Amino acid sequence: MKGIWLENKQIQLRTDIPTPEPPPGEALVKVLAAGICNTDLELLRGYYPYAGILGHEFVGVVTQGPDKLLHQRVVGEINAACGKCRFCRRGIPTHCENRTVLGIVNRNGAFADYLCLPVENLHPVPDNVPTEVATFTEPIAAALEIQQQVDIHPDDKVLVVGDGKLGQLVAQTLALTGCDLLAIGRHKDKLANLEARGIKTGFADAVTDRAFDISVDCTGNASGFDLARRALRSRGTLVLKSTYAGNLSLDASALVVDEITMIGSRCGPFSPALELLAQEAVDVKPLIQARYSLMEGMTAFTKAQTKGVLKVLLEMDNN
């Protein structure tokens, strides 16, 4: 089969990859479409020593698996857990000590004709959700994880820093809580997507220091972190929603004096994400900026690495 293969910080389109055989408890999924995200780009830069097929935001059709899923469109949670370690026993499979992660850690990913995942990881896509829209299930779930970790009330002042792919979804999902929300970015056209949803937006100069109860940094850079930190009142909560390239400097004394709670946040719940897409409560279509076939994968990655580009989709030509 075909697949986009990463090795030694280089990607190539290979056509000689064996089609996987699902082990017991797993299903074979024919990939229909998959999105390139910042994690894929960071892996290309050497963020983690992974070798294999990239990609984890996908929609596919089950071709081998249980009858209840056979021939259905599905999305999949990316962490394949062992079911035995202390985190699995506590019902926290996303932190399984022995997990493999689709397209990231020891498991070939979605930028290919086929992939395998445990049956328990798969979720049917509602009939009214288009395939390209459903590719956003995983990042919407990641955005929703914030609400699993932090209680957000209508009277909370909340700041989202970053208007990229993840920042857009975090802002849209947080807006559904009814909180007093402000989304900050650097690009007028991207902020316009949020303004169209009735979300207040602005640039960095719109942020007043020590005015927010909760801030979410979706930038992955030092200036975004600093802005999100300075915006918090005493006993505020700072949610880190992006990985950071290199080391991050911070004023630890200020965190102690103001008793700031810092929370790392990544994978989240798929079922609520699919419900939001089915209800059209989140609009992802404006975020799609380019579509390529798998055979055009190298060009797709070049486009995805272009500054300012939002979501680039790969549509598999495996019919």
Short mmCIF file of C-alpha atoms in Angstrom, two decimals:
data_model
loop_
_atom_site.label_atom_id
_atom_site.label_comp_id
_atom_site.label_asym_id
_atom_site.label_seq_id
_atom_site.Cartn_x
_atom_site.Cartn_y
_atom_site.Cartn_z
CA MET A 1 0.00 0.00 0.00
CA LYS A 2 0.97 3.67 -0.20
CA GLY A 3 1.95 5.75 2.81
CA ILE A 4 3.90 8.83 3.88
CA TRP A 5 6.90 7.49 5.73
CA LEU A 6 9.00 9.46 8.23
CA GLU A 7 12.56 8.49 9.07
CA ASN A 8 15.54 10.58 10.17
CA LYS A 9 13.57 13.85 9.84
CA GLN A 10 12.78 13.07 6.21
CA ILE A 11 9.46 12.05 4.65
CA GLN A 12 8.85 10.11 1.47
CA LEU A 13 5.88 8.64 -0.31
CA ARG A 14 6.36 4.88 -0.31
CA THR A 15 4.32 2.48 -2.39
CA ASP A 16 5.86 -0.74 -1.05
CA ILE A 17 4.44 -0.81 2.49
CA PRO A 18 2.69 -4.09 3.36
CA THR A 19 -1.01 -3.74 4.11
CA PRO A 20 -1.31 -4.33 7.88
CA GLU A 21 -2.92 -7.45 9.32
CA PRO A 22 -4.98 -6.54 12.37
CA PRO A 23 -4.01 -8.50 15.49
CA PRO A 24 -6.73 -9.89 17.79
CA GLY A 25 -8.90 -7.11 19.19
CA GLU A 26 -8.05 -4.69 16.40
CA ALA A 27 -9.78 -3.64 13.19
CA LEU A 28 -8.45 -2.86 9.72
CA VAL A 29 -9.57 0.56 8.56
CA LYS A 30 -9.46 1.84 4.99
CA VAL A 31 -8.54 5.51 5.34
CA LEU A 32 -10.75 7.99 3.49
CA ALA A 33 -9.25 11.30 4.61
CA ALA A 34 -6.75 12.60 7.15
CA GLY A 35 -5.60 15.99 8.36
CA ILE A 36 -2.04 17.24 8.77
CA CYS A 37 -1.60 18.79 12.22
CA ASN A 38 1.19 20.58 14.04
CA THR A 39 2.26 17.37 15.77
CA ASP A 40 3.02 15.84 12.37
CA LEU A 41 5.14 18.86 11.51
CA GLU A 42 6.93 18.73 14.87
CA LEU A 43 7.71 15.04 14.33
CA LEU A 44 9.25 15.98 11.00
CA ARG A 45 11.44 18.47 12.88
CA GLY A 46 12.55 15.78 15.34
CA TYR A 47 10.17 16.46 18.25
CA TYR A 48 10.14 12.70 19.02
CA PRO A 49 12.29 9.91 17.55
CA TYR A 50 9.51 8.29 15.54
CA ALA A 51 9.98 6.26 12.35
CA GLY A 52 6.96 5.07 10.40
CA ILE A 53 3.78 6.31 8.78
CA LEU A 54 2.64 9.71 10.02
CA GLY A 55 -0.93 10.92 10.67
CA HIS A 56 -3.54 10.56 13.39
CA GLU A 57 -6.53 12.79 12.49
CA PHE A 58 -8.52 10.50 10.20
CA VAL A 59 -11.82 9.13 8.97
CA GLY A 60 -12.00 5.65 7.48
CA VAL A 61 -14.18 2.63 6.75
CA VAL A 62 -13.79 -0.63 8.68
CA THR A 63 -12.96 -3.45 6.27
CA GLN A 64 -12.03 -6.10 8.85
CA GLY A 65 -13.53 -6.09 12.32
CA PRO A 66 -16.70 -6.76 14.31
CA ASP A 67 -20.02 -6.86 12.45
CA LYS A 68 -21.29 -3.79 14.32
CA LEU A 69 -18.56 -1.66 12.71
CA LEU A 70 -17.99 -3.43 9.41
CA HIS A 71 -18.33 -1.07 6.39
CA GLN A 72 -19.07 1.89 8.68
CA ARG A 73 -17.24 5.20 8.66
CA VAL A 74 -15.25 5.61 11.86
CA VAL A 75 -12.82 7.89 13.62
CA GLY A 76 -10.34 6.57 16.17
CA GLU A 77 -8.81 7.50 19.49
CA ILE A 78 -5.08 7.53 18.92
CA ASN A 79 -3.77 5.93 22.14
CA ALA A 80 -3.76 2.12 22.06
CA ALA A 81 -3.57 1.05 25.69
CA CYS A 82 -2.35 -2.17 27.31
CA GLY A 83 -5.31 -2.49 29.70
CA LYS A 84 -3.08 -3.71 32.51
CA CYS A 85 -0.90 -0.89 33.84
CA ARG A 86 -1.83 1.35 36.79
CA PHE A 87 -3.28 4.06 34.53
CA CYS A 88 -5.39 1.60 32.56
CA ARG A 89 -6.68 0.07 35.80
CA ARG A 90 -7.72 3.58 36.87
CA GLY A 91 -9.56 4.19 33.58
CA ILE A 92 -6.97 6.61 32.16
CA PRO A 93 -5.84 4.84 28.96
CA THR A 94 -4.47 8.06 27.43
CA HIS A 95 -1.63 7.81 29.97
CA CYS A 96 -1.07 4.06 29.62
CA GLU A 97 2.56 3.34 30.44
CA ASN A 98 2.82 0.85 27.56
CA ARG A 99 0.69 2.63 24.97
CA THR A 100 1.37 2.98 21.31
CA VAL A 101 0.11 6.15 19.63
CA LEU A 102 -1.20 6.30 16.08
CA GLY A 103 1.39 7.92 13.83
CA ILE A 104 3.40 9.15 16.83
CA VAL A 105 4.73 6.31 19.02
CA ASN A 106 5.41 2.78 17.75
CA ARG A 107 2.25 2.53 15.60
CA ASN A 108 1.92 3.32 11.91
CA GLY A 109 -0.47 6.18 11.27
CA ALA A 110 -3.21 7.44 8.99
CA PHE A 111 -1.36 8.90 6.00
CA ALA A 112 -1.75 5.60 4.19
CA ASP A 113 -4.31 3.42 2.46
CA TYR A 114 -4.97 1.40 5.64
CA LEU A 115 -4.35 1.48 9.38
CA CYS A 116 -5.09 -0.71 12.40
CA LEU A 117 -6.51 0.32 15.77
CA PRO A 118 -8.11 -1.49 18.69
CA VAL A 119 -11.85 -1.94 18.17
CA GLU A 120 -12.53 -0.15 21.45
CA ASN A 121 -10.81 2.97 20.05
CA LEU A 122 -13.20 3.32 17.11
CA HIS A 123 -16.29 5.53 17.00
CA PRO A 124 -18.92 5.50 14.21
CA VAL A 125 -19.33 8.81 12.40
CA PRO A 126 -22.93 10.15 12.36
CA ASP A 127 -24.50 9.99 8.91
CA ASN A 128 -25.01 13.75 8.70
CA VAL A 129 -21.34 14.57 9.31
CA PRO A 130 -19.33 14.89 6.06
CA THR A 131 -16.08 12.94 5.91
CA GLU A 132 -13.84 16.01 5.68
CA VAL A 133 -15.62 17.54 8.67
CA ALA A 134 -15.20 14.36 10.72
CA THR A 135 -11.41 14.55 10.30
CA PHE A 136 -11.56 17.26 12.98
CA THR A 137 -12.91 14.88 15.64
CA GLU A 138 -9.54 14.28 17.29
CA PRO A 139 -8.56 17.97 17.65
CA ILE A 140 -12.07 18.92 18.80
CA ALA A 141 -11.82 16.18 21.43
CA ALA A 142 -8.47 17.66 22.49
CA ALA A 143 -10.13 21.07 22.80
CA LEU A 144 -12.93 19.58 24.91
CA GLU A 145 -10.40 18.04 27.30
CA ILE A 146 -10.01 21.49 28.86
CA GLN A 147 -13.58 21.28 30.12
CA GLN A 148 -12.82 17.84 31.59
CA GLN A 149 -9.97 19.34 33.58
CA VAL A 150 -11.27 22.79 34.56
CA ASP A 151 -14.73 23.83 35.77
CA ILE A 152 -15.75 26.78 33.60
CA HIS A 153 -18.72 28.91 34.61
CA PRO A 154 -20.62 31.68 32.80
CA ASP A 155 -19.13 34.33 35.10
CA ASP A 156 -15.53 33.25 34.41
CA LYS A 157 -13.36 35.52 32.29
CA VAL A 158 -11.47 33.25 29.89
CA LEU A 159 -8.67 34.09 27.47
CA VAL A 160 -7.56 31.96 24.51
CA VAL A 161 -4.17 32.89 23.09
CA GLY A 162 -3.55 31.75 19.51
CA ASP A 163 -5.67 31.80 16.36
CA GLY A 164 -4.23 28.73 14.67
CA LYS A 165 -5.97 25.41 14.05
CA LEU A 166 -6.17 24.36 17.69
CA GLY A 167 -6.83 27.84 19.04
CA GLN A 168 -9.83 28.16 16.74
CA LEU A 169 -11.35 24.92 18.04
CA VAL A 170 -10.55 25.70 21.67
CA ALA A 171 -12.27 29.08 21.35
CA GLN A 172 -15.35 27.61 19.68
CA THR A 173 -15.78 24.87 22.27
CA LEU A 174 -15.17 27.19 25.24
CA ALA A 175 -17.73 29.63 23.84
CA LEU A 176 -20.38 26.95 24.29
CA THR A 177 -19.95 27.19 28.08
CA GLY A 178 -21.31 30.76 28.04
CA CYS A 179 -18.17 32.13 29.73
CA ASP A 180 -16.89 35.68 29.17
CA LEU A 181 -14.47 34.73 26.40
CA LEU A 182 -11.79 36.66 24.51
CA ALA A 183 -9.70 35.05 21.75
CA ILE A 184 -6.39 36.69 20.86
CA GLY A 185 -4.35 36.19 17.70
CA ARG A 186 -2.16 37.84 15.11
CA HIS A 187 -4.21 37.34 11.95
CA LYS A 188 -7.30 39.38 11.18
CA ASP A 189 -8.63 36.83 8.70
CA LYS A 190 -8.37 33.96 11.18
CA LEU A 191 -9.98 35.95 13.96
CA ALA A 192 -12.81 36.74 11.56
CA ASN A 193 -13.76 33.04 11.64
CA LEU A 194 -14.38 33.37 15.38
CA GLU A 195 -16.10 36.73 15.11
CA ALA A 196 -18.58 35.11 12.73
CA ARG A 197 -19.48 32.77 15.62
CA GLY A 198 -20.10 35.70 17.95
CA ILE A 199 -16.79 35.33 19.81
CA LYS A 200 -14.95 38.44 20.98
CA THR A 201 -11.49 38.69 19.43
CA GLY A 202 -8.52 41.01 19.45
CA PHE A 203 -4.78 41.37 19.24
CA ALA A 204 -2.33 41.21 22.15
CA ASP A 205 -2.92 44.86 23.09
CA ALA A 206 -6.54 44.00 23.93
CA VAL A 207 -5.42 41.94 26.94
CA THR A 208 -5.37 43.57 30.35
CA ASP A 209 -2.91 42.06 32.81
CA ARG A 210 -4.39 40.24 35.82
CA ALA A 211 -7.94 40.38 34.42
CA PHE A 212 -8.76 36.74 33.62
CA ASP A 213 -9.69 33.72 35.69
CA ILE A 214 -8.55 31.16 33.10
CA SER A 215 -6.19 31.47 30.15
CA VAL A 216 -5.37 28.88 27.51
CA ASP A 217 -2.14 29.06 25.55
CA CYS A 218 -2.50 27.48 22.11
CA THR A 219 0.60 29.07 20.59
CA GLY A 220 3.43 26.79 21.65
CA ASN A 221 5.79 29.77 21.87
CA ALA A 222 7.29 31.83 24.68
CA SER A 223 5.48 35.08 23.87
CA GLY A 224 2.10 33.34 23.88
CA PHE A 225 2.88 31.70 27.22
CA ASP A 226 3.96 35.02 28.71
CA LEU A 227 0.78 36.77 27.53
CA ALA A 228 -1.42 33.99 28.90
CA ARG A 229 0.41 34.06 32.24
CA ARG A 230 0.31 37.85 32.66
CA ALA A 231 -3.41 37.90 31.92
CA LEU A 232 -4.26 35.83 35.01
CA ARG A 233 -5.58 37.07 38.32
CA SER A 234 -4.27 35.54 41.54
CA ARG A 235 -5.32 31.90 41.84
CA GLY A 236 -6.03 31.79 38.13
CA THR A 237 -5.62 28.70 35.96
CA LEU A 238 -3.20 28.50 33.04
CA VAL A 239 -3.91 25.70 30.55
CA LEU A 240 -1.06 24.69 28.25
CA LYS A 241 -2.60 23.27 25.10
CA SER A 242 0.49 23.17 22.87
CA THR A 243 3.87 21.52 23.06
CA TYR A 244 6.80 23.93 23.14
CA ALA A 245 9.85 23.76 20.92
CA GLY A 246 12.99 24.05 23.03
CA ASN A 247 13.07 25.21 26.64
CA LEU A 248 10.56 27.66 28.08
CA SER A 249 11.66 30.32 30.59
CA LEU A 250 9.19 31.32 33.25
CA ASP A 251 9.04 33.32 36.47
CA ALA A 252 8.42 30.52 38.96
CA SER A 253 8.26 32.94 41.90
CA ALA A 254 5.31 34.77 40.34
CA LEU A 255 3.49 31.45 39.91
CA VAL A 256 4.01 30.73 43.60
CA VAL A 257 3.08 34.20 44.87
CA ASP A 258 -0.10 34.34 42.77
CA GLU A 259 -0.86 30.65 43.46
CA ILE A 260 -1.36 29.93 39.77
CA THR A 261 -2.56 26.48 38.75
CA MET A 262 -0.85 25.19 35.59
CA ILE A 263 -2.43 22.32 33.67
CA GLY A 264 -1.08 20.43 30.71
CA SER A 265 -3.82 19.29 28.34
CA ARG A 266 -3.83 17.02 25.30
CA CYS A 267 -6.14 14.14 24.20
CA GLY A 268 -9.86 14.32 24.96
CA PRO A 269 -13.29 12.65 24.64
CA PHE A 270 -14.43 11.57 21.16
CA SER A 271 -18.15 11.02 21.75
CA PRO A 272 -18.89 14.65 22.76
CA ALA A 273 -16.75 15.85 19.85
CA LEU A 274 -18.82 13.84 17.37
CA GLU A 275 -22.02 15.14 18.99
CA LEU A 276 -20.88 18.74 18.46
CA LEU A 277 -20.14 18.02 14.81
CA ALA A 278 -23.48 16.30 14.31
CA GLN A 279 -25.26 19.29 15.88
CA GLU A 280 -23.16 21.72 13.83
CA ALA A 281 -22.31 23.44 17.11
CA VAL A 282 -18.72 23.84 15.91
CA ASP A 283 -17.88 25.04 12.39
CA VAL A 284 -14.68 23.57 10.98
CA LYS A 285 -15.19 24.17 7.26
CA PRO A 286 -13.53 27.61 7.24
CA LEU A 287 -10.40 25.99 8.67
CA ILE A 288 -9.87 23.75 5.63
CA GLN A 289 -7.48 25.56 3.31
CA ALA A 290 -6.22 22.85 0.96
CA ARG A 291 -6.94 19.29 -0.14
CA TYR A 292 -4.49 16.87 -1.77
CA SER A 293 -4.47 13.22 -2.73
CA LEU A 294 -2.14 10.83 -0.93
CA MET A 295 0.02 10.73 -4.07
CA GLU A 296 0.47 14.49 -3.62
CA GLY A 297 1.55 14.03 -0.03
CA MET A 298 4.91 15.78 -0.37
CA THR A 299 3.21 18.86 -1.81
CA ALA A 300 0.61 18.70 0.96
CA PHE A 301 3.33 18.81 3.62
CA THR A 302 4.99 21.76 1.94
CA LYS A 303 1.66 23.58 2.00
CA ALA A 304 1.02 22.65 5.64
CA GLN A 305 4.41 24.08 6.63
CA THR A 306 3.61 27.42 5.00
CA LYS A 307 3.25 30.13 7.64
CA GLY A 308 -0.36 31.05 8.33
CA VAL A 309 -1.93 28.00 6.67
CA LEU A 310 -4.66 26.29 8.70
CA LYS A 311 -5.81 22.73 7.94
CA VAL A 312 -4.49 20.71 5.00
CA LEU A 313 -6.33 17.47 4.23
CA LEU A 314 -5.16 14.35 2.48
CA GLU A 315 -7.95 12.57 0.60
CA MET A 316 -6.97 8.99 -0.06
CA ASP A 317 -7.22 7.75 -3.63
CA ASN A 318 -7.58 4.09 -2.67
CA ASN A 319 -10.95 3.27 -4.18
#
